[in-house]
Short mmCIF file of C-alpha atoms and ligand atoms in Angstrom, two decimals:
data_model
loop_
_atom_site.label_atom_id
_atom_site.label_comp_id
_atom_site.label_asym_id
_atom_site.label_seq_id
_atom_site.Cartn_x
_atom_site.Cartn_y
_atom_site.Cartn_z
CA MET A 177 -37.59 -31.23 -0.66
CA GLY A 178 -33.43 -31.19 -0.61
CA ASN A 179 -31.69 -29.60 3.08
CA PRO A 180 -33.51 -29.61 6.13
CA LYS A 181 -31.55 -26.63 7.43
CA GLU A 182 -32.55 -25.30 4.50
CA LYS A 183 -35.79 -23.46 7.31
CA THR A 184 -35.00 -19.43 5.69
CA ALA A 185 -34.44 -17.91 2.24
CA ILE A 186 -33.76 -14.23 1.04
CA ILE A 187 -36.96 -12.79 -0.78
CA GLY A 188 -36.38 -8.97 -1.88
CA LEU A 189 -33.02 -7.14 -2.59
CA GLY A 190 -33.15 -3.56 -2.52
CA ALA A 191 -29.95 -1.10 -3.25
CA THR A 192 -29.90 2.70 -4.13
CA GLU A 193 -26.94 3.69 -7.04
CA PHE A 194 -23.16 3.21 -6.73
CA SER A 195 -21.66 6.50 -7.02
CA GLN A 196 -18.96 8.14 -5.43
CA ASN A 197 -21.40 11.26 -4.06
CA CYS A 198 -24.55 10.44 -3.39
CA GLY A 199 -25.21 13.76 -2.39
CA ARG A 200 -27.76 12.87 0.49
CA SER A 201 -27.52 10.49 3.64
CA GLU A 202 -26.82 7.21 4.78
CA LEU A 203 -30.36 6.88 6.70
CA ARG A 204 -31.68 8.74 3.21
CA MET A 205 -29.70 5.60 1.49
CA ALA A 206 -30.76 2.63 3.51
CA LEU A 207 -34.30 3.25 4.35
CA GLU A 208 -34.88 3.37 -0.70
CA ALA A 209 -32.85 0.61 -0.54
CA ILE A 210 -35.69 -1.06 2.43
CA LEU A 211 -38.30 0.08 0.49
CA ASP A 212 -36.86 -0.81 -3.13
CA ALA A 213 -36.25 -4.76 -1.19
CA VAL A 214 -39.70 -5.02 -0.12
CA LYS A 215 -41.03 -4.20 -3.14
CA ASP A 216 -38.31 -6.34 -4.63
CA ALA A 217 -39.32 -9.00 -2.08
CA GLY A 218 -43.19 -8.43 -3.10
CA ILE A 219 -44.10 -7.98 1.04
CA LYS A 220 -45.68 -5.32 2.84
CA VAL A 221 -43.43 -3.03 5.21
CA SER A 222 -44.88 -3.81 7.86
CA ASP A 223 -44.44 -8.17 7.66
CA ILE A 224 -40.82 -6.93 9.30
CA ASP A 225 -40.26 -7.81 12.49
CA GLY A 226 -37.04 -8.25 13.11
CA MET A 227 -33.88 -6.17 11.02
CA VAL A 228 -29.54 -5.97 11.69
CA ASN A 229 -26.96 -4.35 10.48
CA TYR A 230 -23.38 -3.76 10.73
CA SER A 231 -22.52 -1.90 14.55
CA MET A 232 -20.45 0.93 12.33
CA ASP A 233 -23.95 2.30 10.33
CA THR A 234 -25.32 6.18 10.93
CA ALA A 235 -28.54 4.28 9.70
CA GLU A 236 -29.61 3.77 12.77
CA GLN A 237 -32.49 1.03 13.57
CA ILE A 238 -34.80 3.21 15.52
CA GLU A 239 -35.22 6.15 12.87
CA VAL A 240 -35.47 2.88 10.33
CA VAL A 241 -38.84 1.70 12.01
CA ARG A 242 -39.97 5.53 13.21
CA GLN A 243 -39.90 6.75 9.76
CA LEU A 244 -40.96 3.65 8.59
CA GLY A 245 -44.13 3.50 10.61
CA ILE A 246 -42.83 -0.69 10.88
CA PRO A 247 -45.12 -1.50 13.90
CA ASN A 248 -42.73 -3.69 16.25
CA LEU A 249 -39.62 -5.76 15.84
CA SER A 250 -39.10 -9.23 17.98
CA PHE A 251 -35.32 -9.10 16.76
CA PHE A 252 -32.91 -6.58 16.47
CA SER A 253 -29.22 -6.45 16.76
CA LYS A 254 -26.42 -5.41 14.79
CA ALA A 255 -22.86 -7.47 13.09
CA PRO A 256 -19.37 -6.04 14.70
CA TYR A 257 -16.16 -5.38 12.92
CA GLY A 258 -16.98 -3.55 9.62
CA GLY A 259 -17.08 -5.37 6.09
CA GLY A 260 -16.31 -9.11 8.12
CA GLY A 261 -19.84 -8.58 9.43
CA SER A 262 -21.81 -8.57 5.53
CA CYS A 263 -22.47 -12.52 5.83
CA ALA A 264 -23.39 -12.56 9.63
CA THR A 265 -26.24 -10.07 9.02
CA ILE A 266 -27.74 -13.02 7.55
CA ALA A 267 -26.68 -15.50 9.98
CA HIS A 268 -27.64 -13.43 12.64
CA ALA A 269 -31.23 -12.94 10.89
CA VAL A 270 -31.48 -15.98 10.40
CA ALA A 271 -30.63 -17.77 14.04
CA ALA A 272 -33.54 -15.09 14.62
CA ILE A 273 -36.18 -16.68 12.63
CA GLU A 274 -34.52 -20.66 13.69
CA SER A 275 -35.78 -19.39 16.91
CA GLY A 276 -38.71 -18.11 16.83
CA MET A 277 -37.99 -14.83 16.89
CA ALA A 278 -38.89 -13.40 14.25
CA ASN A 279 -40.16 -14.21 10.79
CA THR A 280 -39.62 -11.11 7.89
CA VAL A 281 -35.69 -9.59 8.84
CA VAL A 282 -34.08 -6.91 7.13
CA CYS A 283 -31.15 -6.74 6.85
CA TYR A 284 -28.47 -3.78 5.65
CA ARG A 285 -26.37 -1.22 5.09
CA SER A 286 -25.66 2.72 3.72
CA ILE A 287 -22.20 3.68 3.63
CA ARG A 288 -20.83 6.49 2.45
CA ASP A 289 -16.55 6.21 2.21
CA ALA A 290 -16.15 7.89 -0.39
CA SER A 291 -18.07 11.21 0.15
CA GLY A 292 -18.99 11.01 4.02
CA PRO A 293 -15.91 12.61 6.45
CA VAL A 294 -15.04 9.56 7.55
CA THR A 295 -13.29 7.42 4.89
CA TYR A 296 -11.88 3.65 5.93
CA GLY A 297 -8.98 3.86 3.31
CA ASP A 298 -7.71 6.92 4.33
CA PHE A 299 -5.95 7.89 8.18
CA GLU A 300 -8.41 9.80 10.37
CA PRO A 301 -7.80 10.66 13.23
CA THR A 302 -11.13 11.60 14.34
CA ARG A 303 -11.21 8.12 13.61
CA VAL A 304 -8.25 6.12 16.08
CA SER A 305 -10.06 3.53 18.41
CA GLN A 306 -8.61 2.52 21.63
CA ASP A 307 -7.96 -0.42 20.63
CA VAL A 308 -4.37 -1.46 21.94
CA TYR A 309 -3.26 -2.93 18.63
CA MET A 310 -3.73 0.72 17.04
CA GLY A 311 -2.11 2.74 20.06
CA MET A 312 1.20 -0.14 19.04
CA ASN A 313 0.79 0.28 15.82
CA HIS A 314 -0.60 4.07 14.66
CA PRO A 315 2.69 5.93 16.34
CA TYR A 316 5.21 3.77 14.04
CA GLY A 317 3.02 4.87 10.53
CA LEU A 318 1.01 1.78 10.71
CA LEU A 319 -2.17 3.52 8.88
CA THR A 320 -4.09 2.41 6.62
CA PRO A 321 -6.89 -0.78 6.35
CA VAL A 322 -4.39 -1.18 3.21
CA SER A 323 -0.75 -1.34 4.68
CA TRP A 324 -2.86 -4.01 7.50
CA VAL A 325 -2.91 -6.26 4.87
CA ALA A 326 -0.02 -5.60 3.01
CA MET A 327 1.83 -6.92 6.16
CA PHE A 328 0.46 -9.86 6.07
CA ALA A 329 0.86 -10.29 1.89
CA GLN A 330 4.45 -9.47 2.29
CA ARG A 331 4.89 -12.54 4.24
CA TYR A 332 2.80 -14.81 2.02
CA ASN A 333 4.95 -13.40 -0.55
CA HIS A 334 8.09 -14.64 1.32
CA LYS A 335 7.11 -17.58 1.73
CA TYR A 336 6.18 -18.55 -1.71
CA GLY A 337 7.72 -16.31 -3.45
CA ILE A 338 5.21 -14.38 -5.78
CA LYS A 339 6.32 -11.81 -7.29
CA ASP A 340 5.21 -7.91 -8.05
CA GLY A 341 1.66 -8.45 -11.27
CA GLN A 342 0.62 -12.34 -9.84
CA LEU A 343 -2.26 -10.91 -8.84
CA ALA A 344 -3.14 -9.46 -11.55
CA HIS A 345 -5.95 -11.78 -12.14
CA VAL A 346 -8.21 -10.64 -9.39
CA ALA A 347 -7.97 -6.98 -10.64
CA LEU A 348 -8.91 -7.76 -14.04
CA VAL A 349 -11.69 -10.71 -14.22
CA ASN A 350 -13.59 -7.84 -11.62
CA ARG A 351 -13.38 -5.49 -14.21
CA GLU A 352 -13.87 -7.00 -16.58
CA ASN A 353 -17.21 -8.20 -14.59
CA ALA A 354 -18.18 -4.86 -14.19
CA ASN A 355 -17.31 -3.69 -17.61
CA ARG A 356 -20.88 -6.32 -17.80
CA ASN A 357 -22.64 -4.94 -15.03
CA PRO A 358 -24.28 -1.09 -15.54
CA LYS A 359 -25.36 -0.81 -12.27
CA ALA A 360 -20.92 -0.66 -11.40
CA ILE A 361 -19.18 1.79 -10.96
CA PHE A 362 -15.98 0.87 -13.12
CA HIS A 363 -18.49 -0.35 -15.99
CA SER A 364 -17.26 1.73 -18.41
CA ARG A 365 -13.49 1.65 -17.28
CA SER A 366 -11.80 -0.53 -19.14
CA LEU A 367 -8.14 -2.09 -17.38
CA SER A 368 -5.53 -4.00 -18.84
CA LEU A 369 -2.53 -5.37 -17.44
CA ASP A 370 -0.25 -2.83 -19.24
CA GLU A 371 -2.38 -0.29 -16.73
CA TYR A 372 -2.39 -3.05 -14.19
CA MET A 373 1.60 -2.88 -13.56
CA ASN A 374 1.99 0.85 -14.44
CA SER A 375 0.08 1.66 -11.15
CA PRO A 376 0.64 3.14 -8.96
CA ILE A 377 2.70 1.26 -6.03
CA ASN A 378 -0.42 2.33 -2.81
CA VAL A 379 1.71 0.43 1.09
CA GLU A 380 4.62 -2.20 -0.82
CA PRO A 381 3.62 -4.46 -2.02
CA LEU A 382 0.05 -3.60 -2.82
CA ARG A 383 -0.26 -1.67 -5.86
CA ARG A 384 -3.67 0.41 -5.89
CA HIS A 385 -5.75 -1.69 -7.78
CA ASP A 386 -5.16 -4.53 -5.45
CA CYS A 387 -7.32 -2.76 -3.62
CA CYS A 388 -10.94 -2.23 -3.19
CA LEU A 389 -12.35 1.38 -4.86
CA SER A 390 -14.54 3.83 -1.97
CA THR A 391 -18.01 3.66 -2.27
CA ASP A 392 -21.56 5.67 -1.84
CA GLY A 393 -24.37 3.07 -1.40
CA ALA A 394 -26.32 0.83 0.44
CA VAL A 395 -27.95 -2.18 0.37
CA ALA A 396 -30.84 -3.63 0.83
CA ILE A 397 -31.51 -7.33 1.32
CA ILE A 398 -34.97 -9.42 3.34
CA VAL A 399 -34.34 -13.05 4.56
CA THR A 400 -37.94 -14.40 5.49
CA ARG A 401 -39.56 -18.01 6.54
CA ALA A 402 -39.04 -20.57 3.23
CA ASP A 403 -42.50 -21.65 3.76
CA LEU A 404 -43.70 -17.90 3.39
CA ALA A 405 -40.56 -17.15 0.97
CA LYS A 406 -42.70 -19.99 -1.90
CA ASP A 407 -45.12 -17.97 -4.15
CA LEU A 408 -42.74 -14.39 -4.44
CA ARG A 409 -41.75 -12.26 -7.07
CA HIS A 410 -39.11 -13.90 -7.79
CA LYS A 411 -36.93 -17.58 -6.70
CA PRO A 412 -35.94 -18.21 -3.71
CA ALA A 413 -31.93 -18.53 -2.28
CA TYR A 414 -32.31 -21.02 0.19
CA ILE A 415 -30.10 -20.22 3.06
CA SER A 416 -27.79 -23.73 3.28
CA GLY A 417 -25.62 -21.72 5.54
CA ALA A 418 -24.80 -18.80 7.43
CA ILE A 419 -22.46 -18.02 10.06
CA GLN A 420 -20.03 -16.40 12.32
CA GLY A 421 -16.55 -17.34 12.95
CA MET A 422 -13.60 -15.33 15.37
CA SER A 423 -10.36 -17.17 16.09
CA THR A 424 -7.44 -16.71 19.01
CA ASN A 425 -5.05 -13.95 19.27
CA GLY A 426 -6.79 -12.46 16.72
CA GLU A 427 -6.72 -8.08 16.89
CA VAL A 428 -8.78 -5.83 14.57
CA MET A 429 -6.41 -6.33 10.59
CA THR A 430 -3.73 -6.74 12.40
CA SER A 431 -3.07 -10.22 13.74
CA TYR A 432 0.38 -10.83 13.66
CA ALA A 433 1.17 -12.49 16.47
CA ARG A 434 -0.36 -15.71 14.97
CA GLU A 435 2.57 -18.13 14.63
CA ASP A 436 1.48 -17.91 10.69
CA ILE A 437 0.17 -14.93 9.54
CA THR A 438 -0.06 -16.65 5.68
CA VAL A 439 -3.61 -17.37 6.94
CA LEU A 440 -6.78 -16.57 7.33
CA HIS A 441 -7.66 -18.56 10.66
CA GLU A 442 -10.92 -17.71 11.23
CA VAL A 443 -11.94 -18.34 7.36
CA GLU A 444 -11.22 -21.52 7.89
CA ALA A 445 -11.97 -22.95 11.38
CA TYR A 446 -15.49 -20.90 9.78
CA GLY A 447 -15.48 -22.24 6.30
CA LYS A 448 -15.50 -26.00 7.96
CA LYS A 449 -18.72 -25.32 9.51
CA LEU A 450 -19.94 -23.86 7.40
CA PHE A 451 -19.28 -26.28 3.98
CA GLU A 452 -20.12 -29.07 7.58
CA MET A 453 -23.60 -27.15 7.98
CA ALA A 454 -24.35 -27.27 4.48
CA GLY A 455 -23.50 -30.48 3.68
CA ILE A 456 -21.63 -29.65 0.87
CA THR A 457 -17.60 -29.53 0.16
CA PRO A 458 -16.01 -26.57 -1.43
CA LYS A 459 -15.91 -28.98 -4.65
CA GLU A 460 -19.84 -27.35 -5.02
CA ILE A 461 -19.33 -24.24 -5.22
CA ASP A 462 -21.10 -22.76 -9.03
CA VAL A 463 -20.26 -19.08 -8.08
CA ALA A 464 -18.31 -17.08 -5.77
CA GLN A 465 -18.14 -13.74 -4.59
CA PHE A 466 -14.97 -13.36 -2.79
CA TYR A 467 -14.78 -10.66 -0.18
CA ASP A 468 -11.80 -8.62 -1.86
CA ALA A 469 -11.34 -5.63 -0.91
CA PHE A 470 -7.75 -6.14 -1.23
CA SER A 471 -6.53 -8.41 -3.53
CA PRO A 472 -3.88 -10.71 -2.30
CA LEU A 473 -7.33 -11.96 0.14
CA VAL A 474 -8.71 -13.87 -2.48
CA PRO A 475 -6.15 -16.77 -2.76
CA MET A 476 -5.55 -16.61 0.58
CA GLN A 477 -9.45 -17.16 1.29
CA LEU A 478 -9.05 -19.51 -2.07
CA GLU A 479 -6.36 -21.87 0.37
CA ALA A 480 -8.21 -20.54 3.60
CA LEU A 481 -11.83 -22.38 2.54
CA GLY A 482 -10.48 -25.60 0.80
CA PHE A 483 -10.88 -24.75 -2.30
CA VAL A 484 -6.56 -25.27 -2.98
CA GLY A 485 -3.85 -26.20 -0.51
CA LYS A 486 -1.38 -23.51 0.73
CA GLY A 487 0.76 -21.85 -2.19
CA GLU A 488 -1.32 -22.59 -4.58
CA GLY A 489 -4.03 -19.76 -4.20
CA VAL A 490 -2.11 -17.82 -6.43
CA ASP A 491 -1.56 -20.48 -8.95
CA TYR A 492 -5.30 -20.35 -9.39
CA ILE A 493 -5.52 -17.15 -9.90
CA GLU A 494 -2.84 -16.75 -13.17
CA GLY A 495 -3.91 -16.22 -16.30
CA GLY A 496 -7.77 -15.42 -14.84
CA HIS A 497 -8.82 -18.78 -16.57
CA ARG A 498 -10.08 -20.62 -13.63
CA ILE A 499 -11.90 -17.15 -11.90
CA ARG A 500 -13.29 -15.99 -15.73
CA PRO A 501 -17.18 -17.22 -16.27
CA ASP A 502 -16.72 -20.08 -17.43
CA GLY A 503 -14.28 -21.38 -15.75
CA GLU A 504 -13.97 -23.46 -12.69
CA LEU A 505 -15.14 -21.15 -9.95
CA PRO A 506 -16.55 -17.90 -11.70
CA ILE A 507 -15.57 -15.27 -9.05
CA ASN A 508 -17.57 -11.18 -8.30
CA THR A 509 -18.64 -11.18 -11.51
CA SER A 510 -20.82 -8.36 -10.47
CA GLY A 511 -17.02 -6.57 -10.47
CA GLY A 512 -17.00 -6.77 -6.81
CA LEU A 513 -15.61 -4.64 -4.34
CA MET A 514 -12.90 -3.55 -6.12
CA SER A 515 -14.92 -2.11 -9.25
CA GLU A 516 -18.53 -2.43 -8.87
CA GLY A 517 -18.05 -0.55 -5.22
CA TYR A 518 -17.83 -1.30 -1.52
CA ILE A 519 -20.86 -1.69 -0.23
CA HIS A 520 -18.38 -2.65 2.72
CA GLY A 521 -19.34 -6.23 1.17
CA MET A 522 -23.56 -6.29 1.22
CA ASN A 523 -23.81 -5.95 -2.22
CA LEU A 524 -21.95 -9.71 -2.60
CA ILE A 525 -24.28 -10.70 -0.28
CA ALA A 526 -27.01 -9.40 -3.80
CA GLU A 527 -24.62 -10.58 -5.95
CA GLY A 528 -24.73 -14.06 -5.34
CA VAL A 529 -28.67 -13.85 -4.70
CA ARG A 530 -29.39 -12.31 -8.64
CA GLN A 531 -26.42 -16.01 -9.67
CA VAL A 532 -29.54 -18.19 -7.56
CA ARG A 533 -31.97 -16.52 -9.16
CA GLY A 534 -30.61 -15.86 -12.76
CA THR A 535 -30.45 -12.36 -12.97
CA SER A 536 -27.12 -11.24 -13.16
CA THR A 537 -26.03 -9.22 -15.91
CA THR A 538 -22.67 -12.08 -15.83
CA GLN A 539 -24.99 -15.51 -14.84
CA ILE A 540 -23.27 -18.25 -14.23
CA ASN A 541 -25.31 -21.23 -15.97
CA ASP A 542 -27.11 -23.70 -14.09
CA ILE A 543 -25.71 -22.89 -10.49
CA GLU A 544 -27.09 -24.40 -7.03
CA TYR A 545 -25.03 -23.70 -5.24
CA SER A 546 -23.22 -19.60 -4.35
CA LEU A 547 -20.86 -19.14 -2.12
CA VAL A 548 -20.17 -15.61 -0.28
CA THR A 549 -17.94 -14.05 2.72
CA GLY A 550 -17.02 -11.93 4.58
CA GLY A 551 -14.46 -9.29 5.88
CA LEU A 552 -10.94 -10.54 6.72
CA GLY A 553 -8.26 -9.81 8.87
CA VAL A 554 -10.94 -8.74 10.76
CA PRO A 555 -13.33 -11.35 12.95
CA SER A 556 -15.94 -12.55 9.70
CA SER A 557 -18.49 -14.47 8.20
CA GLY A 558 -19.73 -16.90 4.79
CA LEU A 559 -22.86 -17.47 3.40
CA ILE A 560 -24.02 -20.92 0.71
CA LEU A 561 -27.02 -20.10 -0.86
CA ARG A 562 -28.61 -22.60 -2.59
CA ARG A 563 -31.63 -22.57 -6.13
CA ARG A 564 -33.23 -25.54 -5.64
CA MET B 140 13.30 4.28 7.87
CA VAL B 141 10.32 7.12 9.16
CA LYS B 142 11.42 10.64 8.26
CA TYR B 143 9.35 12.39 9.99
CA SER B 144 8.36 15.84 7.98
CA GLU B 145 9.89 19.80 8.79
CA VAL B 146 5.89 20.80 7.99
CA GLY B 147 5.41 19.97 11.98
CA VAL B 148 2.30 18.33 11.44
CA PRO B 149 2.55 15.05 14.65
CA THR B 150 3.05 11.97 14.10
CA PRO B 151 0.92 10.29 16.32
CA LYS B 152 0.82 9.06 19.72
CA PRO B 153 1.18 5.82 21.27
CA MET B 154 -2.40 6.11 22.83
CA MET B 155 -2.84 4.00 26.03
CA SER B 156 -5.09 2.45 28.53
CA GLN B 157 -4.96 1.20 31.91
CA ASP B 158 -3.65 -2.46 31.16
CA THR B 159 -0.82 -0.92 28.45
CA GLU B 160 0.51 2.86 29.84
CA LYS B 161 3.35 0.68 31.62
CA PHE B 162 4.99 -0.60 28.09
CA TRP B 163 5.75 2.52 26.96
CA ARG B 164 6.40 3.93 30.60
CA LEU B 165 8.54 1.49 31.53
CA LEU B 166 9.95 2.84 27.64
CA GLN B 167 10.37 6.20 28.25
CA GLU B 168 11.44 5.82 32.34
CA GLU B 169 13.99 3.77 32.06
CA LYS B 170 15.54 3.79 27.53
CA GLN B 171 14.98 -0.12 26.87
CA LEU B 172 12.55 -2.56 25.70
CA HIS B 173 11.25 -4.78 27.97
CA LEU B 174 8.39 -7.30 27.50
CA GLN B 175 5.12 -9.22 28.79
CA LYS B 176 6.18 -12.06 31.23
CA CYS B 177 4.48 -14.36 33.22
CA ASN B 178 5.50 -15.15 36.51
CA ASN B 179 3.17 -17.93 36.54
CA CYS B 180 4.14 -19.67 33.51
CA GLN B 181 6.32 -17.26 32.22
CA THR B 182 5.11 -17.11 28.78
CA TYR B 183 5.89 -13.89 26.86
CA SER B 184 3.20 -11.71 26.10
CA HIS B 185 3.25 -8.16 23.40
CA PRO B 186 1.07 -6.73 22.55
CA PRO B 187 -0.09 -6.12 26.45
CA ARG B 188 -2.25 -7.90 27.87
CA VAL B 189 -4.06 -8.38 31.26
CA VAL B 190 -4.17 -11.12 31.25
CA CYS B 191 -1.86 -15.07 30.34
CA SER B 192 -3.59 -16.86 27.68
CA ASN B 193 -0.67 -19.82 28.30
CA CYS B 194 -2.72 -19.85 31.57
CA HIS B 195 -5.61 -17.47 32.34
CA SER B 196 -2.73 -15.84 35.23
CA PHE B 197 -3.25 -12.18 36.38
CA ASP B 198 0.56 -12.33 38.05
CA LEU B 199 2.20 -10.34 34.98
CA GLY B 200 5.82 -9.16 35.11
CA TRP B 201 7.93 -6.52 33.46
CA VAL B 202 10.61 -7.76 32.43
CA PRO B 203 13.32 -5.86 30.52
CA SER B 204 14.20 -7.37 26.80
CA GLU B 205 17.09 -8.13 24.32
CA GLY B 206 15.48 -6.24 22.26
CA LYS B 207 17.12 -8.55 19.13
CA GLY B 208 15.45 -10.49 16.64
CA VAL B 209 14.45 -10.81 12.58
CA ILE B 210 12.18 -8.51 10.50
CA HIS B 211 9.26 -11.23 9.61
CA SER B 212 6.98 -9.00 7.59
CA TYR B 213 7.67 -4.66 6.60
CA VAL B 214 5.36 -2.51 4.34
CA ILE B 215 6.63 0.35 2.64
CA TYR B 216 3.99 3.43 2.24
CA HIS B 217 4.34 4.45 -1.40
CA ARG B 218 0.98 7.12 -0.52
CA SER B 219 0.89 9.82 1.65
CA VAL B 220 -2.77 9.31 4.19
CA HIS B 221 -0.52 11.75 6.47
CA PRO B 222 1.73 14.79 6.41
CA GLY B 223 3.78 13.86 9.88
CA PHE B 224 5.09 10.64 7.41
CA LYS B 225 7.39 11.43 4.43
CA THR B 226 7.27 8.78 2.10
CA PRO B 227 8.65 6.82 0.99
CA TYR B 228 8.30 4.94 4.78
CA GLY B 229 8.95 1.29 6.13
CA VAL B 230 7.38 -0.57 8.79
CA ILE B 231 8.15 -3.29 10.82
CA LEU B 232 6.97 -6.41 12.59
CA VAL B 233 10.08 -7.93 13.44
CA GLU B 234 10.34 -11.23 15.69
CA LEU B 235 12.19 -11.52 18.92
CA GLU B 236 14.25 -13.74 20.36
CA GLU B 237 11.72 -14.09 23.67
CA GLY B 238 9.35 -15.16 21.07
CA VAL B 239 6.79 -11.91 21.02
CA ARG B 240 6.29 -9.72 17.75
CA ILE B 241 6.92 -6.13 17.93
CA ILE B 242 5.67 -2.75 15.03
CA SER B 243 8.08 -0.90 14.39
CA ASN B 244 10.73 1.59 12.24
CA MET B 245 14.14 1.24 11.06
CA VAL B 246 16.91 3.65 12.28
CA ASP B 247 19.57 3.24 9.80
CA CYS B 248 18.18 1.54 6.70
CA GLU B 249 16.47 3.13 3.40
CA PRO B 250 13.24 1.59 2.79
CA HIS B 251 14.65 -0.86 -0.18
CA GLU B 252 17.32 -2.15 1.64
CA ILE B 253 14.16 -3.85 4.60
CA GLU B 254 14.53 -7.98 3.93
CA ILE B 255 12.55 -10.37 5.65
CA GLY B 256 15.17 -12.10 7.62
CA MET B 257 17.36 -9.30 8.48
CA PRO B 258 18.26 -9.80 11.94
CA VAL B 259 18.21 -6.37 14.52
CA GLU B 260 18.50 -5.24 17.88
CA ALA B 261 16.35 -2.51 19.09
CA VAL B 262 17.12 1.36 20.10
CA VAL B 263 15.41 3.79 21.70
CA ASP B 264 14.15 6.37 19.75
CA GLN B 265 12.91 9.55 21.46
CA VAL B 266 10.52 11.09 19.85
CA PHE B 267 8.06 12.98 21.47
CA GLU B 268 9.12 15.21 24.92
CA ASP B 269 6.75 12.96 27.18
CA THR B 270 7.10 9.58 25.19
CA ALA B 271 9.99 7.44 23.68
CA LEU B 272 9.27 4.46 20.56
CA VAL B 273 11.17 1.42 19.82
CA LYS B 274 13.01 1.73 16.79
CA PHE B 275 15.03 -0.82 15.55
CA LYS B 276 18.60 -0.66 13.79
CA ARG B 277 21.12 -3.30 11.40
CA ILE B 278 22.91 -6.19 13.56
CA ASN B 279 26.31 -6.56 11.14
CA ASN B 280 27.92 -9.79 11.74
ZN1 ZN C 771 0.59 -17.75 32.56
#
């Protein structure tokens, strides 16, 4: 039977198109994605008895339940901290199912980051929170996610002697993968090293091509009990581990008080537990979807999760041969947040499932374990899926 | 360093809560950087806290800071996201001698001159009529 912990599985994937102007509401997109996932799973809407989305989502659960005519939910929750909550939605679903609170949970994220009134990449005075740290940072012009991450990256580059251009292969490999994925926003746009090097600096040390892509779209994922998962339309993606991570002295994207700001502390902490849960080591991961809102976060995750030692992450990605589909650890096979689209990490989970099903546009052979990670610089989350 | 635009678009003012407003009030009224220090275990904190993370005492005092430190990291904005700030501008993360870190700007050096490890000291910049910001200048030795 395999890992006794694999009592839950992902059985349904649904999504809207990914675009830069969807022309409809986040609620509408959420409903489309959920119905698509129900159909993909081959279940009925009335089978859903649990629901999890992000705390930032405007597509409210009560509206989804009302409009779909779902009879009763016995579990519902929201995962906080933006993209950090992506794999946390699945972790909440697993907790609910394993404890008996629900049998079939739909997790979703609907976002209009490209055309909506609030975009996560730019500074919007109206979305300034009352957080202590933002009050301390905004007056000095430290305003946007790219700058918050750039502060970590600058120190990382200084500590390990990383030069401009050494992160290029995160963006380039993502783009090559997106060029094989017809649903990716950058499906028909190639990217060369020259173009990367000539792209404007956004916030030094990060270039435009080191950043993810503002996107409109929704993704829904259905989790159920492993014994209910058999004999459905698709091969179940069994959940070997799903977890959240929050570490001390953290702030939302600006945890600069920590002694070493070149380490993703919450990823290091959750990673140990996640691999323990699954009963495997990083070596056994066959394909990974790393949360790639900004390129330095990929080598930093490789280090935090134990794929490589401290300071070895950039060496690992350089040239791209280790992270391409035929490499030791193929990553972000749908194009990732930089080139497929930025559905706040939910699209990375969908791709992690497709790898287990064998339906990716960049399918890796002989997959057993598929890893997905959540947003960085905030309380985060992770997920290990298994084909058996 | 930060240059503000001449078009008169105000830059963001610090948000203050019951738990942080004393930091800004001391800067404005005494024209000096103050840091939070635990009266029980002498641990410094920044940004301000309600309770000492080291000993869990709520008895946190405020002491003047020497304002001396080194640049721990920095970023340079090249793409404008706020019309009040003229690009390019640098934002620095200073590690103070008291052991805490603080976000700020340089007042006397161009963005490309900023370096990790550069020794700096605090100055008070009266950016708003009712609210001063703490900024930094080079220590030339
Ligand atoms: Zn104390």
